[in-house]
PDB file of N, CA and C and ligand atoms in Angstrom:
ATOM      1  N   MET A   1       9.132  17.062 -18.256  1.00 59.00           N
ATOM      2  CA  MET A   1       8.454  16.143 -17.335  1.00 59.00           C
ATOM      3  C   MET A   1       9.492  15.392 -16.513  1.00 59.00           C
ATOM      4  N   THR A   2       9.325  15.386 -15.230  1.00 71.00           N
ATOM      5  CA  THR A   2      10.276  14.659 -14.392  1.00 71.00           C
ATOM      6  C   THR A   2       9.655  13.346 -13.929  1.00 71.00           C
ATOM      7  N   ILE A   3      10.526  12.423 -13.660  1.00 75.00           N
ATOM      8  CA  ILE A   3      10.068  11.124 -13.192  1.00 75.00           C
ATOM      9  C   ILE A   3       9.821  11.203 -11.696  1.00 75.00           C
ATOM     10  N   SER A   4       8.619  10.901 -11.298  1.00 83.00           N
ATOM     11  CA  SER A   4       8.347  10.907  -9.872  1.00 83.00           C
ATOM     12  C   SER A   4       8.017   9.500  -9.398  1.00 83.00           C
ATOM     13  N   LYS A   5       8.417   9.251  -8.193  1.00 91.00           N
ATOM     14  CA  LYS A   5       8.178   7.933  -7.609  1.00 91.00           C
ATOM     15  C   LYS A   5       6.698   7.750  -7.315  1.00 91.00           C
ATOM     16  N   ILE A   6       6.281   6.543  -7.372  1.00 92.00           N
ATOM     17  CA  ILE A   6       4.906   6.223  -7.007  1.00 92.00           C
ATOM     18  C   ILE A   6       4.919   5.398  -5.722  1.00 92.00           C
ATOM     19  N   VAL A   7       3.808   5.421  -5.066  1.00 93.00           N
ATOM     20  CA  VAL A   7       3.675   4.661  -3.833  1.00 93.00           C
ATOM     21  C   VAL A   7       2.616   3.595  -4.066  1.00 93.00           C
ATOM     22  N   LEU A   8       2.945   2.397  -3.717  1.00 92.00           N
ATOM     23  CA  LEU A   8       1.946   1.341  -3.863  1.00 92.00           C
ATOM     24  C   LEU A   8       1.923   0.453  -2.638  1.00 92.00           C
ATOM     25  N   GLU A   9       0.825  -0.224  -2.498  1.00 94.00           N
ATOM     26  CA  GLU A   9       0.643  -1.108  -1.356  1.00 94.00           C
ATOM     27  C   GLU A   9       0.892  -2.541  -1.777  1.00 94.00           C
ATOM     28  N   CYS A  10       1.566  -3.287  -0.948  1.00 95.00           N
ATOM     29  CA  CYS A  10       1.707  -4.714  -1.200  1.00 95.00           C
ATOM     30  C   CYS A  10       0.311  -5.342  -1.194  1.00 95.00           C
ATOM     31  N   PRO A  11      -0.031  -6.083  -2.247  1.00 93.00           N
ATOM     32  CA  PRO A  11      -1.378  -6.673  -2.290  1.00 93.00           C
ATOM     33  C   PRO A  11      -1.597  -7.754  -1.233  1.00 93.00           C
ATOM     34  N   TYR A  12      -0.525  -8.214  -0.614  1.00 95.00           N
ATOM     35  CA  TYR A  12      -0.645  -9.301   0.361  1.00 95.00           C
ATOM     36  C   TYR A  12      -0.716  -8.801   1.802  1.00 95.00           C
ATOM     37  N   CYS A  13       0.062  -7.747   2.111  1.00 97.00           N
ATOM     38  CA  CYS A  13       0.132  -7.331   3.511  1.00 97.00           C
ATOM     39  C   CYS A  13      -0.065  -5.827   3.705  1.00 97.00           C
ATOM     40  N   SER A  14      -0.291  -5.089   2.620  1.00 96.00           N
ATOM     41  CA  SER A  14      -0.522  -3.643   2.663  1.00 96.00           C
ATOM     42  C   SER A  14       0.693  -2.816   3.065  1.00 96.00           C
ATOM     43  N   GLN A  15       1.855  -3.423   3.053  1.00 96.00           N
ATOM     44  CA  GLN A  15       3.090  -2.675   3.278  1.00 96.00           C
ATOM     45  C   GLN A  15       3.240  -1.633   2.171  1.00 96.00           C
ATOM     46  N   ILE A  16       3.652  -0.427   2.544  1.00 95.00           N
ATOM     47  CA  ILE A  16       3.819   0.635   1.553  1.00 95.00           C
ATOM     48  C   ILE A  16       5.201   0.537   0.895  1.00 95.00           C
ATOM     49  N   HIS A  17       5.191   0.643  -0.430  1.00 93.00           N
ATOM     50  CA  HIS A  17       6.432   0.587  -1.189  1.00 93.00           C
ATOM     51  C   HIS A  17       6.545   1.805  -2.076  1.00 93.00           C
ATOM     52  N   GLU A  18       7.781   2.182  -2.351  1.00 93.00           N
ATOM     53  CA  GLU A  18       8.017   3.217  -3.348  1.00 93.00           C
ATOM     54  C   GLU A  18       8.611   2.551  -4.568  1.00 93.00           C
ATOM     55  N   ALA A  19       8.190   2.997  -5.720  1.00 93.00           N
ATOM     56  CA  ALA A  19       8.750   2.453  -6.941  1.00 93.00           C
ATOM     57  C   ALA A  19       8.985   3.591  -7.918  1.00 93.00           C
ATOM     58  N   GLU A  20       9.960   3.397  -8.765  1.00 93.00           N
ATOM     59  CA  GLU A  20      10.310   4.431  -9.725  1.00 93.00           C
ATOM     60  C   GLU A  20      10.008   3.937 -11.138  1.00 93.00           C
ATOM     61  N   PRO A  21       9.322   4.727 -11.934  1.00 94.00           N
ATOM     62  CA  PRO A  21       9.068   4.307 -13.315  1.00 94.00           C
ATOM     63  C   PRO A  21      10.372   4.108 -14.080  1.00 94.00           C
ATOM     64  N   PRO A  22      10.400   3.182 -15.021  1.00 94.00           N
ATOM     65  CA  PRO A  22      11.628   2.933 -15.792  1.00 94.00           C
ATOM     66  C   PRO A  22      12.013   4.128 -16.664  1.00 94.00           C
ATOM     67  N   ASP A  23      11.063   4.902 -17.094  1.00 92.00           N
ATOM     68  CA  ASP A  23      11.323   6.121 -17.863  1.00 92.00           C
ATOM     69  C   ASP A  23      10.057   6.974 -17.832  1.00 92.00           C
ATOM     70  N   GLU A  24      10.121   8.153 -18.394  1.00 88.00           N
ATOM     71  CA  GLU A  24       8.965   9.054 -18.271  1.00 88.00           C
ATOM     72  C   GLU A  24       7.781   8.644 -19.165  1.00 88.00           C
ATOM     73  N   PHE A  25       8.073   7.817 -20.140  1.00 89.00           N
ATOM     74  CA  PHE A  25       7.022   7.373 -21.056  1.00 89.00           C
ATOM     75  C   PHE A  25       6.105   6.350 -20.390  1.00 89.00           C
ATOM     76  N   HIS A  26       6.717   5.441 -19.627  1.00 93.00           N
ATOM     77  CA  HIS A  26       5.941   4.412 -18.926  1.00 93.00           C
ATOM     78  C   HIS A  26       5.502   4.960 -17.569  1.00 93.00           C
ATOM     79  N   SER A  27       4.510   5.831 -17.599  1.00 89.00           N
ATOM     80  CA  SER A  27       4.147   6.573 -16.392  1.00 89.00           C
ATOM     81  C   SER A  27       3.021   5.914 -15.606  1.00 89.00           C
ATOM     82  N   ALA A  28       2.339   4.980 -16.232  1.00 91.00           N
ATOM     83  CA  ALA A  28       1.233   4.319 -15.544  1.00 91.00           C
ATOM     84  C   ALA A  28       1.679   2.925 -15.114  1.00 91.00           C
ATOM     85  N   TYR A  29       1.086   2.445 -14.053  1.00 93.00           N
ATOM     86  CA  TYR A  29       1.485   1.130 -13.577  1.00 93.00           C
ATOM     87  C   TYR A  29       0.277   0.339 -13.113  1.00 93.00           C
ATOM     88  N   SER A  30       0.515  -0.935 -13.022  1.00 93.00           N
ATOM     89  CA  SER A  30      -0.531  -1.838 -12.563  1.00 93.00           C
ATOM     90  C   SER A  30       0.162  -3.035 -11.941  1.00 93.00           C
ATOM     91  N   ILE A  31      -0.473  -3.650 -10.974  1.00 91.00           N
ATOM     92  CA  ILE A  31       0.130  -4.872 -10.451  1.00 91.00           C
ATOM     93  C   ILE A  31      -0.475  -6.093 -11.131  1.00 91.00           C
ATOM     94  N   GLU A  32      -1.351  -5.819 -12.074  1.00 91.00           N
ATOM     95  CA  GLU A  32      -1.848  -6.883 -12.935  1.00 91.00           C
ATOM     96  C   GLU A  32      -1.541  -6.503 -14.363  1.00 91.00           C
ATOM     97  N   LYS A  33      -1.468  -7.504 -15.207  1.00 92.00           N
ATOM     98  CA  LYS A  33      -1.168  -7.250 -16.610  1.00 92.00           C
ATOM     99  C   LYS A  33      -2.207  -6.305 -17.200  1.00 92.00           C
ATOM    100  N   PRO A  34      -1.768  -5.178 -17.779  1.00 92.00           N
ATOM    101  CA  PRO A  34      -2.765  -4.267 -18.372  1.00 92.00           C
ATOM    102  C   PRO A  34      -3.481  -4.908 -19.565  1.00 92.00           C
ATOM    103  N   ILE A  35      -4.681  -4.472 -19.800  1.00 89.00           N
ATOM    104  CA  ILE A  35      -5.488  -5.009 -20.905  1.00 89.00           C
ATOM    105  C   ILE A  35      -4.799  -4.671 -22.233  1.00 89.00           C
ATOM    106  N   PRO A  36      -4.683  -5.642 -23.141  1.00 86.00           N
ATOM    107  CA  PRO A  36      -4.074  -5.346 -24.443  1.00 86.00           C
ATOM    108  C   PRO A  36      -4.795  -4.192 -25.136  1.00 86.00           C
ATOM    109  N   ARG A  37      -4.030  -3.414 -25.872  1.00 85.00           N
ATOM    110  CA  ARG A  37      -4.529  -2.243 -26.607  1.00 85.00           C
ATOM    111  C   ARG A  37      -5.016  -1.108 -25.701  1.00 85.00           C
ATOM    112  N   SER A  38      -4.694  -1.168 -24.406  1.00 87.00           N
ATOM    113  CA  SER A  38      -5.002  -0.023 -23.552  1.00 87.00           C
ATOM    114  C   SER A  38      -3.749   0.803 -23.309  1.00 87.00           C
ATOM    115  N   TYR A  39      -2.667   0.452 -23.983  1.00 92.00           N
ATOM    116  CA  TYR A  39      -1.398   1.147 -23.777  1.00 92.00           C
ATOM    117  C   TYR A  39      -0.613   1.198 -25.082  1.00 92.00           C
ATOM    118  N   HIS A  40       0.407   2.059 -25.098  1.00 90.00           N
ATOM    119  CA  HIS A  40       1.297   2.191 -26.252  1.00 90.00           C
ATOM    120  C   HIS A  40       2.490   1.261 -26.082  1.00 90.00           C
ATOM    121  N   GLY A  41       2.939   0.693 -27.171  1.00 91.00           N
ATOM    122  CA  GLY A  41       4.209  -0.034 -27.177  1.00 91.00           C
ATOM    123  C   GLY A  41       4.257  -1.201 -26.219  1.00 91.00           C
ATOM    124  N   GLU A  42       5.372  -1.270 -25.501  1.00 93.00           N
ATOM    125  CA  GLU A  42       5.641  -2.424 -24.659  1.00 93.00           C
ATOM    126  C   GLU A  42       5.342  -2.133 -23.193  1.00 93.00           C
ATOM    127  N   VAL A  43       5.025  -3.200 -22.476  1.00 95.00           N
ATOM    128  CA  VAL A  43       4.879  -3.118 -21.028  1.00 95.00           C
ATOM    129  C   VAL A  43       6.240  -3.453 -20.425  1.00 95.00           C
ATOM    130  N   VAL A  44       6.655  -2.679 -19.451  1.00 96.00           N
ATOM    131  CA  VAL A  44       7.906  -2.962 -18.757  1.00 96.00           C
ATOM    132  C   VAL A  44       7.575  -3.617 -17.423  1.00 96.00           C
ATOM    133  N   LYS A  45       8.064  -4.831 -17.281  1.00 96.00           N
ATOM    134  CA  LYS A  45       7.783  -5.605 -16.071  1.00 96.00           C
ATOM    135  C   LYS A  45       8.924  -5.450 -15.089  1.00 96.00           C
ATOM    136  N   LYS A  46       8.618  -5.113 -13.843  1.00 95.00           N
ATOM    137  CA  LYS A  46       9.666  -5.005 -12.828  1.00 95.00           C
ATOM    138  C   LYS A  46       9.235  -5.769 -11.592  1.00 95.00           C
ATOM    139  N   LYS A  47      10.185  -6.486 -11.049  1.00 95.00           N
ATOM    140  CA  LYS A  47       9.860  -7.281  -9.863  1.00 95.00           C
ATOM    141  C   LYS A  47      10.382  -6.608  -8.606  1.00 95.00           C
ATOM    142  N   HIS A  48       9.553  -6.593  -7.603  1.00 93.00           N
ATOM    143  CA  HIS A  48       9.932  -6.045  -6.310  1.00 93.00           C
ATOM    144  C   HIS A  48       9.700  -7.123  -5.265  1.00 93.00           C
ATOM    145  N   ARG A  49      10.524  -7.070  -4.227  1.00 96.00           N
ATOM    146  CA  ARG A  49      10.292  -7.985  -3.116  1.00 96.00           C
ATOM    147  C   ARG A  49       9.715  -7.155  -1.979  1.00 96.00           C
ATOM    148  N   CYS A  50       8.625  -7.620  -1.403  1.00 96.00           N
ATOM    149  CA  CYS A  50       8.019  -6.897  -0.295  1.00 96.00           C
ATOM    150  C   CYS A  50       9.041  -6.761   0.837  1.00 96.00           C
ATOM    151  N   ARG A  51       9.143  -5.538   1.400  1.00 95.00           N
ATOM    152  CA  ARG A  51      10.158  -5.361   2.434  1.00 95.00           C
ATOM    153  C   ARG A  51       9.646  -5.644   3.840  1.00 95.00           C
ATOM    154  N   ASN A  52       8.423  -6.050   3.935  1.00 97.00           N
ATOM    155  CA  ASN A  52       7.914  -6.531   5.213  1.00 97.00           C
ATOM    156  C   ASN A  52       8.521  -7.921   5.468  1.00 97.00           C
ATOM    157  N   PRO A  53       9.331  -8.069   6.533  1.00 97.00           N
ATOM    158  CA  PRO A  53      10.019  -9.351   6.754  1.00 97.00           C
ATOM    159  C   PRO A  53       9.068 -10.527   6.976  1.00 97.00           C
ATOM    160  N   GLU A  54       7.824 -10.226   7.335  1.00 97.00           N
ATOM    161  CA  GLU A  54       6.880 -11.324   7.532  1.00 97.00           C
ATOM    162  C   GLU A  54       6.105 -11.655   6.257  1.00 97.00           C
ATOM    163  N   CYS A  55       6.386 -10.929   5.230  1.00 98.00           N
ATOM    164  CA  CYS A  55       5.680 -11.166   3.963  1.00 98.00           C
ATOM    165  C   CYS A  55       6.678 -11.607   2.898  1.00 98.00           C
ATOM    166  N   GLU A  56       7.553 -10.668   2.488  1.00 97.00           N
ATOM    167  CA  GLU A  56       8.619 -10.946   1.505  1.00 97.00           C
ATOM    168  C   GLU A  56       8.112 -11.544   0.202  1.00 97.00           C
ATOM    169  N   LYS A  57       6.882 -11.282  -0.116  1.00 97.00           N
ATOM    170  CA  LYS A  57       6.344 -11.786  -1.383  1.00 97.00           C
ATOM    171  C   LYS A  57       6.868 -10.948  -2.541  1.00 97.00           C
ATOM    172  N   GLN A  58       6.879 -11.575  -3.686  1.00 96.00           N
ATOM    173  CA  GLN A  58       7.335 -10.862  -4.858  1.00 96.00           C
ATOM    174  C   GLN A  58       6.145 -10.155  -5.510  1.00 96.00           C
ATOM    175  N   ILE A  59       6.350  -8.886  -5.812  1.00 95.00           N
ATOM    176  CA  ILE A  59       5.300  -8.093  -6.453  1.00 95.00           C
ATOM    177  C   ILE A  59       5.811  -7.740  -7.843  1.00 95.00           C
ATOM    178  N   THR A  60       5.020  -8.004  -8.840  1.00 95.00           N
ATOM    179  CA  THR A  60       5.388  -7.613 -10.199  1.00 95.00           C
ATOM    180  C   THR A  60       4.632  -6.341 -10.552  1.00 95.00           C
ATOM    181  N   ILE A  61       5.374  -5.344 -10.975  1.00 95.00           N
ATOM    182  CA  ILE A  61       4.744  -4.099 -11.404  1.00 95.00           C
ATOM    183  C   ILE A  61       4.859  -3.997 -12.922  1.00 95.00           C
ATOM    184  N   TYR A  62       3.745  -3.741 -13.546  1.00 96.00           N
ATOM    185  CA  TYR A  62       3.710  -3.554 -15.000  1.00 96.00           C
ATOM    186  C   TYR A  62       3.626  -2.071 -15.278  1.00 96.00           C
ATOM    187  N   TRP A  63       4.677  -1.551 -15.886  1.00 96.00           N
ATOM    188  CA  TRP A  63       4.701  -0.134 -16.263  1.00 96.00           C
ATOM    189  C   TRP A  63       4.303  -0.016 -17.714  1.00 96.00           C
ATOM    190  N   TYR A  64       3.459   0.933 -18.008  1.00 94.00           N
ATOM    191  CA  TYR A  64       3.026   1.085 -19.397  1.00 94.00           C
ATOM    192  C   TYR A  64       2.715   2.542 -19.710  1.00 94.00           C
ATOM    193  N   ALA A  65       2.673   2.809 -20.999  1.00 92.00           N
ATOM    194  CA  ALA A  65       2.331   4.151 -21.466  1.00 92.00           C
ATOM    195  C   ALA A  65       0.854   4.154 -21.823  1.00 92.00           C
ATOM    196  N   PRO A  66       0.037   4.854 -21.046  1.00 87.00           N
ATOM    197  CA  PRO A  66      -1.400   4.824 -21.313  1.00 87.00           C
ATOM    198  C   PRO A  66      -1.742   5.451 -22.658  1.00 87.00           C
ATOM    199  N   LEU A  67      -2.821   4.997 -23.256  1.00 85.00           N
ATOM    200  CA  LEU A  67      -3.227   5.476 -24.576  1.00 85.00           C
ATOM    201  C   LEU A  67      -3.513   6.963 -24.600  1.00 85.00           C
ATOM    202  N   ASP A  68      -3.915   7.521 -23.474  1.00 73.00           N
ATOM    203  CA  ASP A  68      -4.231   8.947 -23.476  1.00 73.00           C
ATOM    204  C   ASP A  68      -2.999   9.820 -23.212  1.00 73.00           C
ATOM    205  N   TYR A  69      -1.828   9.187 -23.201  1.00 53.00           N
ATOM    206  CA  TYR A  69      -0.579   9.916 -22.922  1.00 53.00           C
ATOM    207  C   TYR A  69      -0.434  11.152 -23.800  1.00 53.00           C
ATOM    208  N   PHE A  70      -0.665  10.990 -25.103  1.00 56.00           N
ATOM    209  CA  PHE A  70      -0.439  12.104 -26.022  1.00 56.00           C
ATOM    210  C   PHE A  70      -1.548  13.151 -25.943  1.00 56.00           C
ATOM    211  N   ASN A  71      -2.713  12.733 -25.511  1.00 57.00           N
ATOM    212  CA  ASN A  71      -3.815  13.684 -25.366  1.00 57.00           C
ATOM    213  C   ASN A  71      -3.584  14.656 -24.223  1.00 57.00           C
ATOM    214  N   ARG A  72      -2.757  14.220 -23.260  1.00 53.00           N
ATOM    215  CA  ARG A  72      -2.536  15.052 -22.082  1.00 53.00           C
ATOM    216  C   ARG A  72      -1.431  16.077 -22.287  1.00 53.00           C
ATOM    217  N   MET A  73      -0.751  16.025 -23.429  1.00 51.00           N
ATOM    218  CA  MET A  73       0.384  16.918 -23.636  1.00 51.00           C
ATOM    219  C   MET A  73      -0.066  18.288 -24.166  1.00 51.00           C
TER     220      MET A  73
HETATM  221 ZN1   ZN B 101       3.878  -7.734   1.594  1.00 58.22          ZN
END
């Protein structure tokens, strides 16, 4: 399995961003805290700054391993 970048929209201005998962296990992401017990192990929090110069808001991405991860293998 290779790590592929994801594309997400800034929740404030819809600027498109690319983000890279911290590892192949944390393949799912959310810009809100995932619901407890909907994921394996730890959530990896990463902060991004919006690259739109008129926005520049900080976006927190929560990377997690979804519970169905092993079912998909
Ligand atoms: Zn923005």
